[in-house]
XYZ file of N, CA and C in Angstrom:
216
model
N -4.320 11.999 5.078
C -5.264 11.266 4.537
C -6.586 11.394 5.147
N -6.698 12.009 6.257
C -7.863 12.167 6.950
C -8.417 13.555 6.848
N -7.710 14.476 6.447
C -8.177 15.960 6.275
C -9.067 15.992 5.278
N -10.363 16.405 5.755
C -11.482 16.708 4.742
C -11.265 17.553 3.699
N -10.234 18.615 3.948
C -10.117 19.604 2.883
C -8.998 19.219 2.117
N -8.371 17.983 2.140
C -7.372 17.638 1.324
C -5.964 17.973 1.673
N -5.753 18.719 2.976
C -4.519 19.324 3.337
C -3.536 18.205 3.715
N -2.285 18.502 3.235
C -1.211 17.553 3.694
C -0.051 18.332 4.159
N 0.769 17.774 4.927
C 1.943 18.643 5.498
C 3.218 17.683 5.059
N 4.133 18.384 4.650
C 5.427 17.715 4.226
C 6.613 18.416 5.065
N 7.588 17.689 5.564
C 8.671 18.336 6.350
C 9.904 18.255 5.437
N 10.679 19.086 5.514
C 12.053 19.250 4.922
C 13.071 19.487 5.757
N 14.310 19.121 5.236
C 15.521 19.197 6.013
C 15.913 20.848 6.411
N 15.628 21.686 5.383
C 15.821 23.100 5.763
C 14.668 23.954 5.149
N 14.673 25.169 5.399
C 13.745 26.287 5.052
C 13.886 26.441 3.455
N 15.199 26.471 3.077
C 15.353 26.708 1.668
C 14.687 25.674 0.765
N 14.794 24.401 1.204
C 14.101 23.401 0.413
C 12.626 23.414 0.349
N 12.239 23.845 1.634
C 10.624 24.115 1.588
C 10.245 25.172 0.704
N 10.954 26.240 0.854
C 10.682 27.339 0.068
C 10.640 27.059 -1.488
N 11.731 26.338 -1.888
C 11.687 25.915 -3.414
C 10.717 25.103 -3.843
N 10.230 24.108 -2.915
C 9.182 23.170 -3.183
C 7.816 24.082 -3.449
N 7.464 24.883 -2.505
C 6.428 25.719 -2.574
C 6.455 26.734 -3.853
N 7.646 27.265 -4.164
C 7.787 27.964 -5.505
C 7.253 27.006 -6.758
N 7.775 25.967 -6.588
C 7.439 25.017 -7.682
C 6.002 24.534 -7.848
N 5.442 24.156 -6.571
C 4.135 23.484 -6.592
C 2.830 24.535 -6.512
N 3.075 25.808 -5.979
C 2.040 26.636 -5.621
C 1.422 26.965 -7.275
N -0.103 27.014 -7.081
C -0.715 27.198 -8.246
C -0.715 26.242 -9.536
N 0.025 25.190 -9.102
C 0.041 24.073 -10.332
C -1.377 23.359 -10.441
N -1.668 22.886 -11.600
C -2.728 22.082 -11.749
C -2.535 20.764 -11.555
N -3.327 19.945 -10.730
C -3.160 18.593 -10.405
C -3.944 17.732 -11.555
N -3.544 16.466 -11.623
C -4.271 15.626 -12.714
C -5.663 15.803 -12.782
N -6.364 15.863 -11.807
C -7.730 15.968 -11.699
C -8.366 17.444 -11.863
N -7.509 18.210 -12.175
C -8.013 19.628 -12.449
C -7.783 20.541 -11.201
N -7.655 20.023 -10.130
C -7.627 20.801 -8.871
C -6.200 21.598 -8.885
N -6.393 22.760 -8.311
C -5.110 23.622 -8.266
C -4.453 23.302 -6.836
N -3.264 23.376 -6.915
C -2.411 22.973 -5.628
C -2.061 24.506 -5.097
N -2.296 24.615 -3.819
C -1.816 25.668 -3.111
C -0.774 25.168 -2.058
N 0.356 25.927 -2.107
C 1.562 25.509 -1.257
C 1.951 26.787 -0.504
N 1.964 26.508 0.846
C 2.383 27.625 1.942
C 3.331 26.950 2.868
N 4.127 27.842 3.439
C 5.109 27.467 4.451
C 4.252 27.446 5.758
N 4.472 26.663 6.611
C 3.778 26.615 8.003
C 3.994 27.798 8.773
N 2.861 28.289 9.333
C 2.889 29.550 10.120
C 3.529 29.458 11.463
N 3.563 28.044 11.803
C 4.240 27.678 13.307
C 3.015 27.512 14.237
N 1.819 27.832 13.860
C 0.725 27.676 14.997
C -0.451 26.857 14.474
N -0.791 26.850 13.216
C -1.970 26.236 12.796
C -1.791 24.573 12.886
N -2.748 24.005 13.421
C -2.804 22.623 13.562
C -3.804 21.990 12.564
N -3.069 21.106 11.630
C -3.789 20.533 10.474
C -4.228 19.098 10.654
N -3.453 18.385 11.781
C -3.827 16.905 11.910
C -5.216 16.737 12.481
N -5.810 15.762 11.781
C -7.317 15.451 12.252
C -7.185 14.050 12.880
N -7.704 14.083 14.000
C -7.774 12.846 14.849
C -8.681 11.970 14.196
N -8.472 10.632 14.202
C -9.421 9.505 13.686
C -10.278 9.205 14.922
N -11.428 8.790 14.696
C -12.225 8.348 15.796
C -11.967 6.801 15.983
N -12.461 6.410 17.095
C -12.267 4.932 17.239
C -12.768 4.072 16.287
N -14.122 4.366 15.652
C -14.608 3.698 14.576
C -13.898 3.727 13.363
N -13.174 4.755 13.028
C -12.304 4.853 11.791
C -11.055 4.057 12.090
N -10.556 4.175 13.303
C -9.285 3.290 13.568
C -9.497 1.865 13.485
N -10.785 1.320 14.064
C -11.017 0.114 13.801
C -11.270 -0.525 12.417
N -11.872 0.351 11.615
C -12.110 -0.001 10.177
C -10.687 0.110 9.476
N -9.812 0.982 9.737
C -8.660 1.005 9.161
C -7.792 -0.113 9.371
N -7.717 -0.701 10.685
C -6.999 -1.718 11.192
C -7.671 -3.131 10.558
N -8.905 -3.104 10.433
C -9.598 -4.297 9.809
C -9.163 -4.460 8.282
N -9.244 -3.225 7.731
C -8.760 -3.183 6.046
C -7.235 -3.680 6.057
N -6.412 -3.235 6.951
C -5.096 -3.575 6.813
C -4.865 -5.051 7.148
N -5.525 -5.574 8.028
C -5.472 -7.100 8.368
C -6.045 -7.942 7.183
N -7.151 -7.448 6.425
C -7.563 -8.178 5.276
C -6.573 -8.019 4.258
N -6.025 -6.911 4.011
C -4.938 -6.665 3.008
C -3.586 -7.840 3.318
N -3.352 -7.909 4.505
C -2.185 -8.818 4.942
C -2.544 -10.123 4.738
N -3.872 -10.477 4.898
C -4.160 -11.881 4.563
C -4.341 -12.262 3.162
N -4.750 -11.213 2.476
C -4.797 -11.374 0.833
C -3.278 -11.593 0.374
N -2.281 -10.937 0.923
C -1.063 -10.857 0.358
C -0.525 -12.206 0.550
N -0.788 -12.861 1.656
C -0.172 -14.285 1.940
C -0.936 -15.272 0.953
N -1.940 -15.098 0.060
C -2.455 -16.050 -0.707
C -1.794 -16.124 -1.835
């Protein structure tokens, strides 16, 4: 959710399931008109984006606010 390019990673139990998912999803059109590109991981590329301390504090504050509202 922090990747500015919208990249997400999904883990599968085995390679066959990952390949089947990519076959199904690759080049599909999402609800908003964006095209999904699905590729298997090359084993080296790092996609994770570290959040800044400010982003972390904001995320936690929003979470606490959500929890307090849920109690009402």
